[in-house]
mmCIF file with all atom_site columns, C-alpha atoms in Angstrom:
data_model
loop_
_atom_site.group_PDB
_atom_site.id
_atom_site.type_symbol
_atom_site.label_atom_id
_atom_site.label_alt_id
_atom_site.label_comp_id
_atom_site.label_asym_id
_atom_site.label_entity_id
_atom_site.label_seq_id
_atom_site.pdbx_PDB_ins_code
_atom_site.Cartn_x
_atom_site.Cartn_y
_atom_site.Cartn_z
_atom_site.occupancy
_atom_site.B_iso_or_equiv
_atom_site.pdbx_formal_charge
_atom_site.auth_seq_id
_atom_site.auth_comp_id
_atom_site.auth_asym_id
_atom_site.auth_atom_id
_atom_site.pdbx_PDB_model_num
ATOM 1   C CA . GLU A 1 1   ? 6.390   -3.920  18.882  1.00 0.00 ? 532  GLU A CA 1
ATOM 2   C CA . ALA A 1 2   ? 2.874   -4.214  16.052  1.00 0.00 ? 533  ALA A CA 1
ATOM 3   C CA . GLN A 1 3   ? 3.623   -5.461  13.257  1.00 0.00 ? 534  GLN A CA 1
ATOM 4   C CA . VAL A 1 4   ? 3.191   -7.650  9.914   1.00 0.00 ? 535  VAL A CA 1
ATOM 5   C CA . THR A 1 5   ? 5.707   -10.215 9.130   1.00 0.00 ? 536  THR A CA 1
ATOM 6   C CA . GLN A 1 6   ? 6.491   -12.018 5.694   1.00 0.00 ? 537  GLN A CA 1
ATOM 7   C CA . ASN A 1 7   ? 8.865   -14.582 5.084   1.00 0.00 ? 538  ASN A CA 1
ATOM 8   C CA . PRO A 1 8   ? 10.730  -15.345 2.771   1.00 0.00 ? 539  PRO A CA 1
ATOM 9   C CA . ARG A 1 9   ? 12.051  -11.968 1.696   1.00 0.00 ? 540  ARG A CA 1
ATOM 10  C CA . TYR A 1 10  ? 13.665  -12.634 -1.250  1.00 0.00 ? 541  TYR A CA 1
ATOM 11  C CA . LEU A 1 11  ? 13.203  -15.435 -2.968  1.00 0.00 ? 542  LEU A CA 1
ATOM 12  C CA . ILE A 1 12  ? 13.992  -16.941 -6.413  1.00 0.00 ? 543  ILE A CA 1
ATOM 13  C CA . THR A 1 13  ? 12.279  -19.840 -8.441  1.00 0.00 ? 544  THR A CA 1
ATOM 14  C CA . VAL A 1 14  ? 11.872  -21.303 -11.524 1.00 0.00 ? 545  VAL A CA 1
ATOM 15  C CA . THR A 1 15  ? 8.802   -21.807 -13.253 1.00 0.00 ? 546  THR A CA 1
ATOM 16  C CA . GLY A 1 16  ? 6.119   -24.607 -11.569 1.00 0.00 ? 547  GLY A CA 1
ATOM 17  C CA . LYS A 1 17  ? 7.626   -24.819 -8.460  1.00 0.00 ? 548  LYS A CA 1
ATOM 18  C CA . LYS A 1 18  ? 5.262   -24.733 -5.605  1.00 0.00 ? 549  LYS A CA 1
ATOM 19  C CA . LEU A 1 19  ? 5.817   -21.955 -3.030  1.00 0.00 ? 550  LEU A CA 1
ATOM 20  C CA . THR A 1 20  ? 4.244   -20.264 -0.359  1.00 0.00 ? 551  THR A CA 1
ATOM 21  C CA . VAL A 1 21  ? 4.554   -16.943 1.232   1.00 0.00 ? 552  VAL A CA 1
ATOM 22  C CA . THR A 1 22  ? 3.818   -16.483 4.880   1.00 0.00 ? 553  THR A CA 1
ATOM 23  C CA . CYS A 1 23  ? 2.250   -13.741 6.774   1.00 0.00 ? 554  CYS A CA 1
ATOM 24  C CA . SER A 1 24  ? 1.259   -13.153 10.220  1.00 0.00 ? 555  SER A CA 1
ATOM 25  C CA . GLN A 1 25  ? 0.381   -10.156 11.700  1.00 0.00 ? 556  GLN A CA 1
ATOM 26  C CA . ASN A 1 26  ? 0.129   -9.310  15.845  1.00 0.00 ? 557  ASN A CA 1
ATOM 27  C CA . MET A 1 27  ? -2.249  -7.130  15.857  1.00 0.00 ? 558  MET A CA 1
ATOM 28  C CA . ASN A 1 28  ? -5.699  -8.953  16.168  1.00 0.00 ? 559  ASN A CA 1
ATOM 29  C CA . HIS A 1 29  ? -6.497  -7.694  12.896  1.00 0.00 ? 560  HIS A CA 1
ATOM 30  C CA . GLU A 1 30  ? -9.688  -9.088  11.409  1.00 0.00 ? 561  GLU A CA 1
ATOM 31  C CA . TYR A 1 31  ? -8.959  -7.754  7.771   1.00 0.00 ? 562  TYR A CA 1
ATOM 32  C CA . MET A 1 32  ? -5.856  -9.291  5.732   1.00 0.00 ? 563  MET A CA 1
ATOM 33  C CA . SER A 1 33  ? -5.013  -8.682  1.922   1.00 0.00 ? 564  SER A CA 1
ATOM 34  C CA . TRP A 1 34  ? -2.374  -9.555  -0.437  1.00 0.00 ? 565  TRP A CA 1
ATOM 35  C CA . TYR A 1 35  ? -0.830  -7.117  -3.111  1.00 0.00 ? 566  TYR A CA 1
ATOM 36  C CA . ARG A 1 36  ? 1.524   -7.380  -5.818  1.00 0.00 ? 567  ARG A CA 1
ATOM 37  C CA . GLN A 1 37  ? 3.608   -4.148  -6.511  1.00 0.00 ? 568  GLN A CA 1
ATOM 38  C CA . ASP A 1 38  ? 4.992   -3.473  -10.068 1.00 0.00 ? 569  ASP A CA 1
ATOM 39  C CA . PRO A 1 39  ? 6.578   -0.430  -11.728 1.00 0.00 ? 570  PRO A CA 1
ATOM 40  C CA . GLY A 1 40  ? 4.075   2.176   -13.001 1.00 0.00 ? 571  GLY A CA 1
ATOM 41  C CA . LEU A 1 41  ? 1.309   0.271   -11.681 1.00 0.00 ? 572  LEU A CA 1
ATOM 42  C CA . GLY A 1 42  ? 1.176   1.295   -7.862  1.00 0.00 ? 573  GLY A CA 1
ATOM 43  C CA . LEU A 1 43  ? 0.032   -1.579  -5.456  1.00 0.00 ? 574  LEU A CA 1
ATOM 44  C CA . ARG A 1 44  ? -2.698  -4.102  -6.934  1.00 0.00 ? 575  ARG A CA 1
ATOM 45  C CA . GLN A 1 45  ? -4.805  -6.225  -5.091  1.00 0.00 ? 576  GLN A CA 1
ATOM 46  C CA . ILE A 1 46  ? -4.437  -10.073 -5.298  1.00 0.00 ? 577  ILE A CA 1
ATOM 47  C CA . TYR A 1 47  ? -6.560  -11.556 -2.134  1.00 0.00 ? 578  TYR A CA 1
ATOM 48  C CA . TYR A 1 48  ? -7.659  -10.392 1.342   1.00 0.00 ? 579  TYR A CA 1
ATOM 49  C CA . SER A 1 49  ? -9.517  -11.576 4.104   1.00 0.00 ? 580  SER A CA 1
ATOM 50  C CA . MET A 1 50  ? -12.087 -10.402 6.284   1.00 0.00 ? 581  MET A CA 1
ATOM 51  C CA . ASN A 1 51  ? -11.941 -12.880 8.876   1.00 0.00 ? 582  ASN A CA 1
ATOM 52  C CA . VAL A 1 52  ? -10.965 -16.305 9.727   1.00 0.00 ? 583  VAL A CA 1
ATOM 53  C CA . GLU A 1 53  ? -12.180 -18.481 6.821   1.00 0.00 ? 584  GLU A CA 1
ATOM 54  C CA . VAL A 1 54  ? -13.066 -15.611 4.507   1.00 0.00 ? 585  VAL A CA 1
ATOM 55  C CA . THR A 1 55  ? -11.077 -14.698 1.641   1.00 0.00 ? 586  THR A CA 1
ATOM 56  C CA . ASP A 1 56  ? -12.135 -13.011 -1.778  1.00 0.00 ? 587  ASP A CA 1
ATOM 57  C CA . LYS A 1 57  ? -10.320 -12.315 -4.965  1.00 0.00 ? 588  LYS A CA 1
ATOM 58  C CA . GLY A 1 58  ? -9.161  -9.075  -5.475  1.00 0.00 ? 589  GLY A CA 1
ATOM 59  C CA . ASP A 1 59  ? -8.001  -7.188  -8.552  1.00 0.00 ? 590  ASP A CA 1
ATOM 60  C CA . VAL A 1 60  ? -5.129  -9.827  -9.678  1.00 0.00 ? 591  VAL A CA 1
ATOM 61  C CA . PRO A 1 61  ? -5.919  -13.271 -8.231  1.00 0.00 ? 592  PRO A CA 1
ATOM 62  C CA . GLU A 1 62  ? -4.931  -15.406 -11.551 1.00 0.00 ? 593  GLU A CA 1
ATOM 63  C CA . GLY A 1 63  ? -2.207  -17.714 -10.314 1.00 0.00 ? 594  GLY A CA 1
ATOM 64  C CA . TYR A 1 64  ? -2.592  -17.358 -6.836  1.00 0.00 ? 595  TYR A CA 1
ATOM 65  C CA . LYS A 1 65  ? -4.421  -19.149 -3.764  1.00 0.00 ? 596  LYS A CA 1
ATOM 66  C CA . VAL A 1 66  ? -4.842  -17.740 -0.273  1.00 0.00 ? 597  VAL A CA 1
ATOM 67  C CA . SER A 1 67  ? -6.309  -19.525 3.213   1.00 0.00 ? 598  SER A CA 1
ATOM 68  C CA . ARG A 1 68  ? -7.168  -18.174 6.736   1.00 0.00 ? 599  ARG A CA 1
ATOM 69  C CA . LYS A 1 69  ? -7.263  -20.800 9.191   1.00 0.00 ? 600  LYS A CA 1
ATOM 70  C CA . GLU A 1 70  ? -6.000  -18.960 12.113  1.00 0.00 ? 601  GLU A CA 1
ATOM 71  C CA . LYS A 1 71  ? -6.668  -14.841 12.563  1.00 0.00 ? 602  LYS A CA 1
ATOM 72  C CA . ARG A 1 72  ? -3.145  -14.076 12.482  1.00 0.00 ? 603  ARG A CA 1
ATOM 73  C CA . ASN A 1 73  ? -2.185  -16.098 9.576   1.00 0.00 ? 604  ASN A CA 1
ATOM 74  C CA . PHE A 1 74  ? -2.555  -15.588 6.019   1.00 0.00 ? 605  PHE A CA 1
ATOM 75  C CA . PRO A 1 75  ? -0.117  -17.201 3.831   1.00 0.00 ? 606  PRO A CA 1
ATOM 76  C CA . LEU A 1 76  ? -0.023  -16.459 0.168   1.00 0.00 ? 607  LEU A CA 1
ATOM 77  C CA . ILE A 1 77  ? 0.255   -19.763 -2.477  1.00 0.00 ? 608  ILE A CA 1
ATOM 78  C CA . LEU A 1 78  ? 1.518   -20.300 -6.294  1.00 0.00 ? 609  LEU A CA 1
ATOM 79  C CA . GLU A 1 79  ? 1.110   -23.560 -7.224  1.00 0.00 ? 610  GLU A CA 1
ATOM 80  C CA . SER A 1 80  ? 2.735   -23.383 -10.539 1.00 0.00 ? 611  SER A CA 1
ATOM 81  C CA . PRO A 1 81  ? 4.463   -20.003 -10.469 1.00 0.00 ? 612  PRO A CA 1
ATOM 82  C CA . SER A 1 82  ? 5.498   -18.436 -13.656 1.00 0.00 ? 613  SER A CA 1
ATOM 83  C CA . PRO A 1 83  ? 7.733   -15.633 -14.638 1.00 0.00 ? 614  PRO A CA 1
ATOM 84  C CA . ASN A 1 84  ? 5.048   -12.896 -14.611 1.00 0.00 ? 615  ASN A CA 1
ATOM 85  C CA . GLN A 1 85  ? 4.368   -13.315 -11.145 1.00 0.00 ? 616  GLN A CA 1
ATOM 86  C CA . THR A 1 86  ? 7.989   -11.822 -10.666 1.00 0.00 ? 617  THR A CA 1
ATOM 87  C CA . SER A 1 87  ? 6.917   -9.271  -8.476  1.00 0.00 ? 618  SER A CA 1
ATOM 88  C CA . LEU A 1 88  ? 7.204   -7.189  -5.360  1.00 0.00 ? 619  LEU A CA 1
ATOM 89  C CA . TYR A 1 89  ? 4.511   -8.890  -2.703  1.00 0.00 ? 620  TYR A CA 1
ATOM 90  C CA . PHE A 1 90  ? 3.503   -7.539  0.283   1.00 0.00 ? 621  PHE A CA 1
ATOM 91  C CA . CYS A 1 91  ? 1.033   -8.383  3.017   1.00 0.00 ? 622  CYS A CA 1
ATOM 92  C CA . ALA A 1 92  ? -1.125  -5.753  4.969   1.00 0.00 ? 623  ALA A CA 1
ATOM 93  C CA . SER A 1 93  ? -3.559  -5.868  7.963   1.00 0.00 ? 624  SER A CA 1
ATOM 94  C CA . SER A 1 94  ? -6.251  -3.468  9.152   1.00 0.00 ? 625  SER A CA 1
ATOM 95  C CA . SER A 1 95  ? -8.866  -3.533  11.713  1.00 0.00 ? 626  SER A CA 1
ATOM 96  C CA . THR A 1 96  ? -12.525 -3.353  10.849  1.00 0.00 ? 627  THR A CA 1
ATOM 97  C CA . LEU A 1 97  ? -13.129 -0.873  13.655  1.00 0.00 ? 628  LEU A CA 1
ATOM 98  C CA . ALA A 1 98  ? -14.548 2.240   13.159  1.00 0.00 ? 629  ALA A CA 1
ATOM 99  C CA . GLY A 1 99  ? -11.766 4.532   12.058  1.00 0.00 ? 630  GLY A CA 1
ATOM 100 C CA . GLY A 1 100 ? -9.141  2.435   11.794  1.00 0.00 ? 631  GLY A CA 1
ATOM 101 C CA . ARG A 1 101 ? -8.954  1.528   8.218   1.00 0.00 ? 632  ARG A CA 1
ATOM 102 C CA . GLU A 1 102 ? -5.308  2.381   7.483   1.00 0.00 ? 633  GLU A CA 1
ATOM 103 C CA . GLN A 1 103 ? -3.319  -0.596  6.529   1.00 0.00 ? 634  GLN A CA 1
ATOM 104 C CA . TYR A 1 104 ? -0.409  -2.129  8.276   1.00 0.00 ? 635  TYR A CA 1
ATOM 105 C CA . PHE A 1 105 ? 2.135   -3.234  5.704   1.00 0.00 ? 636  PHE A CA 1
ATOM 106 C CA . GLY A 1 106 ? 4.722   -6.023  6.152   1.00 0.00 ? 637  GLY A CA 1
ATOM 107 C CA . PRO A 1 107 ? 8.265   -5.565  4.584   1.00 0.00 ? 638  PRO A CA 1
ATOM 108 C CA . GLY A 1 108 ? 7.927   -7.284  1.310   1.00 0.00 ? 639  GLY A CA 1
ATOM 109 C CA . THR A 1 109 ? 8.917   -10.629 -0.528  1.00 0.00 ? 640  THR A CA 1
ATOM 110 C CA . ARG A 1 110 ? 10.748  -10.108 -3.651  1.00 0.00 ? 641  ARG A CA 1
ATOM 111 C CA . LEU A 1 111 ? 9.665   -12.869 -5.845  1.00 0.00 ? 642  LEU A CA 1
ATOM 112 C CA . THR A 1 112 ? 12.326  -13.653 -9.085  1.00 0.00 ? 643  THR A CA 1
ATOM 113 C CA . VAL A 1 113 ? 10.879  -16.813 -10.919 1.00 0.00 ? 644  VAL A CA 1
ATOM 114 C CA . THR A 1 114 ? 12.960  -18.006 -13.991 1.00 0.00 ? 645  THR A CA 1
ATOM 115 C CA . ALA B 2 1   ? -15.130 1.612   -7.892  1.00 0.00 ? 910  ALA B CA 1
ATOM 116 C CA . GLN B 2 2   ? -12.986 4.421   -6.839  1.00 0.00 ? 911  GLN B CA 1
ATOM 117 C CA . SER B 2 3   ? -9.901  5.152   -8.672  1.00 0.00 ? 912  SER B CA 1
ATOM 118 C CA . VAL B 2 4   ? -6.925  7.018   -7.803  1.00 0.00 ? 913  VAL B CA 1
ATOM 119 C CA . THR B 2 5   ? -4.343  8.993   -10.150 1.00 0.00 ? 914  THR B CA 1
ATOM 120 C CA . GLN B 2 6   ? -0.982  10.548  -9.366  1.00 0.00 ? 915  GLN B CA 1
ATOM 121 C CA . LEU B 2 7   ? -0.344  12.939  -11.757 1.00 0.00 ? 916  LEU B CA 1
ATOM 122 C CA . ASP B 2 8   ? 3.812   13.044  -11.671 1.00 0.00 ? 917  ASP B CA 1
ATOM 123 C CA . SER B 2 9   ? 5.670   9.702   -11.649 1.00 0.00 ? 918  SER B CA 1
ATOM 124 C CA . GLN B 2 10  ? 9.045   11.469  -10.792 1.00 0.00 ? 919  GLN B CA 1
ATOM 125 C CA . VAL B 2 11  ? 9.911   14.800  -8.448  1.00 0.00 ? 920  VAL B CA 1
ATOM 126 C CA . PRO B 2 12  ? 13.064  16.149  -8.447  1.00 0.00 ? 921  PRO B CA 1
ATOM 127 C CA . VAL B 2 13  ? 13.560  18.663  -5.606  1.00 0.00 ? 922  VAL B CA 1
ATOM 128 C CA . PHE B 2 14  ? 16.836  20.548  -3.900  1.00 0.00 ? 923  PHE B CA 1
ATOM 129 C CA . GLU B 2 15  ? 16.839  20.210  -0.442  1.00 0.00 ? 924  GLU B CA 1
ATOM 130 C CA . GLU B 2 16  ? 15.239  22.794  1.886   1.00 0.00 ? 925  GLU B CA 1
ATOM 131 C CA . ALA B 2 17  ? 12.806  23.786  -1.631  1.00 0.00 ? 926  ALA B CA 1
ATOM 132 C CA . PRO B 2 18  ? 9.121   23.416  -1.409  1.00 0.00 ? 927  PRO B CA 1
ATOM 133 C CA . VAL B 2 19  ? 7.537   20.381  -2.603  1.00 0.00 ? 928  VAL B CA 1
ATOM 134 C CA . GLU B 2 20  ? 3.909   19.277  -3.771  1.00 0.00 ? 929  GLU B CA 1
ATOM 135 C CA . LEU B 2 21  ? 2.877   15.860  -5.123  1.00 0.00 ? 930  LEU B CA 1
ATOM 136 C CA . ARG B 2 22  ? -0.421  15.645  -6.618  1.00 0.00 ? 931  ARG B CA 1
ATOM 137 C CA . CYS B 2 23  ? -3.322  13.239  -6.411  1.00 0.00 ? 932  CYS B CA 1
ATOM 138 C CA . ASN B 2 24  ? -7.087  13.372  -7.824  1.00 0.00 ? 933  ASN B CA 1
ATOM 139 C CA . TYR B 2 25  ? -8.943  10.591  -7.110  1.00 0.00 ? 934  TYR B CA 1
ATOM 140 C CA . SER B 2 26  ? -12.596 9.649   -8.573  1.00 0.00 ? 935  SER B CA 1
ATOM 141 C CA . SER B 2 27  ? -15.665 8.411   -6.567  1.00 0.00 ? 936  SER B CA 1
ATOM 142 C CA . SER B 2 28  ? -19.074 8.399   -7.038  1.00 0.00 ? 937  SER B CA 1
ATOM 143 C CA . VAL B 2 29  ? -19.567 8.036   -2.775  1.00 0.00 ? 938  VAL B CA 1
ATOM 144 C CA . SER B 2 30  ? -17.961 9.891   -0.038  1.00 0.00 ? 939  SER B CA 1
ATOM 145 C CA . VAL B 2 31  ? -14.240 8.238   0.506   1.00 0.00 ? 940  VAL B CA 1
ATOM 146 C CA . TYR B 2 32  ? -11.375 8.067   2.789   1.00 0.00 ? 941  TYR B CA 1
ATOM 147 C CA . LEU B 2 33  ? -7.930  9.147   1.920   1.00 0.00 ? 942  LEU B CA 1
ATOM 148 C CA . PHE B 2 34  ? -4.304  7.994   2.429   1.00 0.00 ? 943  PHE B CA 1
ATOM 149 C CA . TRP B 2 35  ? -0.860  9.157   1.857   1.00 0.00 ? 944  TRP B CA 1
ATOM 150 C CA . TYR B 2 36  ? 1.784   6.052   2.230   1.00 0.00 ? 945  TYR B CA 1
ATOM 151 C CA . VAL B 2 37  ? 5.633   6.487   1.827   1.00 0.00 ? 946  VAL B CA 1
ATOM 152 C CA . GLN B 2 38  ? 7.780   3.494   0.626   1.00 0.00 ? 947  GLN B CA 1
ATOM 153 C CA . TYR B 2 39  ? 11.807  3.915   1.799   1.00 0.00 ? 948  TYR B CA 1
ATOM 154 C CA . PRO B 2 40  ? 14.326  2.304   0.020   1.00 0.00 ? 949  PRO B CA 1
ATOM 155 C CA . ASN B 2 41  ? 13.605  -1.533  0.321   1.00 0.00 ? 950  ASN B CA 1
ATOM 156 C CA . GLN B 2 42  ? 10.557  -1.229  2.642   1.00 0.00 ? 951  GLN B CA 1
ATOM 157 C CA . GLY B 2 43  ? 7.559   -1.769  3.053   1.00 0.00 ? 952  GLY B CA 1
ATOM 158 C CA . LEU B 2 44  ? 4.548   1.222   3.021   1.00 0.00 ? 953  LEU B CA 1
ATOM 159 C CA . GLN B 2 45  ? 4.275   2.963   6.117   1.00 0.00 ? 954  GLN B CA 1
ATOM 160 C CA . LEU B 2 46  ? 1.308   5.824   6.652   1.00 0.00 ? 955  LEU B CA 1
ATOM 161 C CA . LEU B 2 47  ? 2.064   9.154   6.255   1.00 0.00 ? 956  LEU B CA 1
ATOM 162 C CA . LEU B 2 48  ? -1.321  10.479  6.826   1.00 0.00 ? 957  LEU B CA 1
ATOM 163 C CA . LYS B 2 49  ? -5.094  9.890   6.390   1.00 0.00 ? 958  LYS B CA 1
ATOM 164 C CA . TYR B 2 50  ? -8.241  11.819  5.913   1.00 0.00 ? 959  TYR B CA 1
ATOM 165 C CA . LEU B 2 51  ? -10.800 10.275  7.405   1.00 0.00 ? 960  LEU B CA 1
ATOM 166 C CA . SER B 2 52  ? -13.548 12.863  8.077   1.00 0.00 ? 961  SER B CA 1
ATOM 167 C CA . GLY B 2 53  ? -13.789 16.486  10.066  1.00 0.00 ? 962  GLY B CA 1
ATOM 168 C CA . SER B 2 54  ? -10.575 19.045  9.165   1.00 0.00 ? 963  SER B CA 1
ATOM 169 C CA . THR B 2 55  ? -9.612  18.820  4.939   1.00 0.00 ? 964  THR B CA 1
ATOM 170 C CA . LEU B 2 56  ? -6.236  19.963  6.138   1.00 0.00 ? 965  LEU B CA 1
ATOM 171 C CA . VAL B 2 57  ? -4.569  16.956  8.060   1.00 0.00 ? 966  VAL B CA 1
ATOM 172 C CA . GLU B 2 58  ? -0.558  16.993  8.859   1.00 0.00 ? 967  GLU B CA 1
ATOM 173 C CA . SER B 2 59  ? 1.989   14.291  9.293   1.00 0.00 ? 968  SER B CA 1
ATOM 174 C CA . ILE B 2 60  ? 4.300   14.478  12.410  1.00 0.00 ? 969  ILE B CA 1
ATOM 175 C CA . ASN B 2 61  ? 7.262   14.848  9.783   1.00 0.00 ? 970  ASN B CA 1
ATOM 176 C CA . GLY B 2 62  ? 6.436   18.148  8.353   1.00 0.00 ? 971  GLY B CA 1
ATOM 177 C CA . PHE B 2 63  ? 3.885   16.903  5.513   1.00 0.00 ? 972  PHE B CA 1
ATOM 178 C CA . GLU B 2 64  ? 0.218   17.925  4.926   1.00 0.00 ? 973  GLU B CA 1
ATOM 179 C CA . ALA B 2 65  ? -2.486  17.452  2.574   1.00 0.00 ? 974  ALA B CA 1
ATOM 180 C CA . GLU B 2 66  ? -6.036  19.162  1.798   1.00 0.00 ? 975  GLU B CA 1
ATOM 181 C CA . PHE B 2 67  ? -8.855  16.964  1.166   1.00 0.00 ? 976  PHE B CA 1
ATOM 182 C CA . ASN B 2 68  ? -10.577 19.227  -1.875  1.00 0.00 ? 977  ASN B CA 1
ATOM 183 C CA . LYS B 2 69  ? -13.908 17.905  -2.328  1.00 0.00 ? 978  LYS B CA 1
ATOM 184 C CA . SER B 2 70  ? -14.859 19.910  -5.150  1.00 0.00 ? 979  SER B CA 1
ATOM 185 C CA . GLN B 2 71  ? -11.389 19.081  -7.209  1.00 0.00 ? 980  GLN B CA 1
ATOM 186 C CA . THR B 2 72  ? -11.508 15.327  -5.918  1.00 0.00 ? 981  THR B CA 1
ATOM 187 C CA . SER B 2 73  ? -8.204  15.971  -4.866  1.00 0.00 ? 982  SER B CA 1
ATOM 188 C CA . PHE B 2 74  ? -5.859  15.251  -1.891  1.00 0.00 ? 983  PHE B CA 1
ATOM 189 C CA . HIS B 2 75  ? -2.346  16.590  -2.635  1.00 0.00 ? 984  HIS B CA 1
ATOM 190 C CA . LEU B 2 76  ? 0.509   16.216  -0.343  1.00 0.00 ? 985  LEU B CA 1
ATOM 191 C CA . ARG B 2 77  ? 2.741   19.306  0.578   1.00 0.00 ? 986  ARG B CA 1
ATOM 192 C CA . LYS B 2 78  ? 6.240   20.299  2.288   1.00 0.00 ? 987  LYS B CA 1
ATOM 193 C CA . PRO B 2 79  ? 7.183   23.267  2.515   1.00 0.00 ? 988  PRO B CA 1
ATOM 194 C CA . SER B 2 80  ? 10.692  23.030  3.515   1.00 0.00 ? 989  SER B CA 1
ATOM 195 C CA . VAL B 2 81  ? 12.072  19.042  2.154   1.00 0.00 ? 990  VAL B CA 1
ATOM 196 C CA . HIS B 2 82  ? 15.385  16.989  3.660   1.00 0.00 ? 991  HIS B CA 1
ATOM 197 C CA . ILE B 2 83  ? 17.547  14.809  2.118   1.00 0.00 ? 992  ILE B CA 1
ATOM 198 C CA . SER B 2 84  ? 15.724  11.724  4.170   1.00 0.00 ? 993  SER B CA 1
ATOM 199 C CA . ASP B 2 85  ? 12.435  12.656  2.298   1.00 0.00 ? 994  ASP B CA 1
ATOM 200 C CA . THR B 2 86  ? 13.775  10.525  -0.594  1.00 0.00 ? 995  THR B CA 1
ATOM 201 C CA . ALA B 2 87  ? 11.512  7.827   -0.950  1.00 0.00 ? 996  ALA B CA 1
ATOM 202 C CA . GLU B 2 88  ? 8.425   6.391   -3.285  1.00 0.00 ? 997  GLU B CA 1
ATOM 203 C CA . TYR B 2 89  ? 4.815   8.517   -1.944  1.00 0.00 ? 998  TYR B CA 1
ATOM 204 C CA . PHE B 2 90  ? 1.598   6.368   -2.818  1.00 0.00 ? 999  PHE B CA 1
ATOM 205 C CA . CYS B 2 91  ? -1.896  8.263   -2.679  1.00 0.00 ? 1000 CYS B CA 1
ATOM 206 C CA . ALA B 2 92  ? -4.599  5.682   -1.628  1.00 0.00 ? 1001 ALA B CA 1
ATOM 207 C CA . VAL B 2 93  ? -8.372  5.752   -1.566  1.00 0.00 ? 1002 VAL B CA 1
ATOM 208 C CA . SER B 2 94  ? -11.074 3.334   0.013   1.00 0.00 ? 1003 SER B CA 1
ATOM 209 C CA . VAL B 2 95  ? -14.422 3.037   0.633   1.00 0.00 ? 1004 VAL B CA 1
ATOM 210 C CA . THR B 2 96  ? -14.974 0.442   3.011   1.00 0.00 ? 1005 THR B CA 1
ATOM 211 C CA . ASN B 2 97  ? -12.033 -1.846  4.168   1.00 0.00 ? 1006 ASN B CA 1
ATOM 212 C CA . ASN B 2 98  ? -11.638 -4.231  1.437   1.00 0.00 ? 1007 ASN B CA 1
ATOM 213 C CA . ASP B 2 99  ? -11.469 -2.021  -1.865  1.00 0.00 ? 1008 ASP B CA 1
ATOM 214 C CA . MET B 2 100 ? -8.782  0.236   -1.095  1.00 0.00 ? 1009 MET B CA 1
ATOM 215 C CA . ARG B 2 101 ? -6.997  1.439   -4.553  1.00 0.00 ? 1010 ARG B CA 1
ATOM 216 C CA . PHE B 2 102 ? -3.325  2.977   -4.777  1.00 0.00 ? 1011 PHE B CA 1
ATOM 217 C CA . GLY B 2 103 ? -2.069  5.572   -7.433  1.00 0.00 ? 1012 GLY B CA 1
ATOM 218 C CA . ALA B 2 104 ? 0.888   4.616   -9.200  1.00 0.00 ? 1013 ALA B CA 1
ATOM 219 C CA . GLY B 2 105 ? 3.104   6.199   -7.011  1.00 0.00 ? 1014 GLY B CA 1
ATOM 220 C CA . THR B 2 106 ? 5.569   9.105   -7.078  1.00 0.00 ? 1015 THR B CA 1
ATOM 221 C CA . ARG B 2 107 ? 9.192   8.722   -6.640  1.00 0.00 ? 1016 ARG B CA 1
ATOM 222 C CA . LEU B 2 108 ? 10.255  12.005  -4.910  1.00 0.00 ? 1017 LEU B CA 1
ATOM 223 C CA . THR B 2 109 ? 14.169  12.645  -5.107  1.00 0.00 ? 1018 THR B CA 1
ATOM 224 C CA . VAL B 2 110 ? 15.918  15.041  -3.109  1.00 0.00 ? 1019 VAL B CA 1
ATOM 225 C CA . LYS B 2 111 ? 19.164  16.415  -3.943  1.00 0.00 ? 1020 LYS B CA 1
ATOM 226 C CA . PRO B 2 112 ? 21.846  18.261  -2.071  1.00 0.00 ? 1021 PRO B CA 1
#
């Protein structure tokens, strides 16, 4: 089954404790992206990657890091989480082939930073 | 850069009534348009998309959207809603793969 998986689905942590949210896709997609969803703001892009070793900032990158060492994986790293990073996070992937522009989303990771 | 405005944050409607969720976009170049649906505690799923060609696009579960270039709109409609359509709906616009912009979302609540 074609899918994007994220782990963990729920995470409660404390300020300053480094964490990583994993994302993996099995569709051989070149493009992957991280979003955060906050009430009334929709989805905002954090980082994206056009392919292995190619990453770039989205609209809200402060406080986050990413890496793309393998095509299928795109982890999101919070080196020193703060309460304002409490949010619902989504990983997405898509093909860069013509016409394949829709993004496929993971189930989400709900992060609470206290 | 392109942007999206969803004109209604919440739309309550009775079962079997028609519904329209409004979406306007802003862009100086040609765009691709999408509607995604998010059911409770789930990720976003593509509902329908407009890439080119016919301006009226349909989904498999009875929704349709019409691309109106002159009004820069992409409103989502369904002639008769079901309880199971209760969800949050996001309109999105993109020019290339890495610049998809989402609206703030419209929460559709279908009441019996």
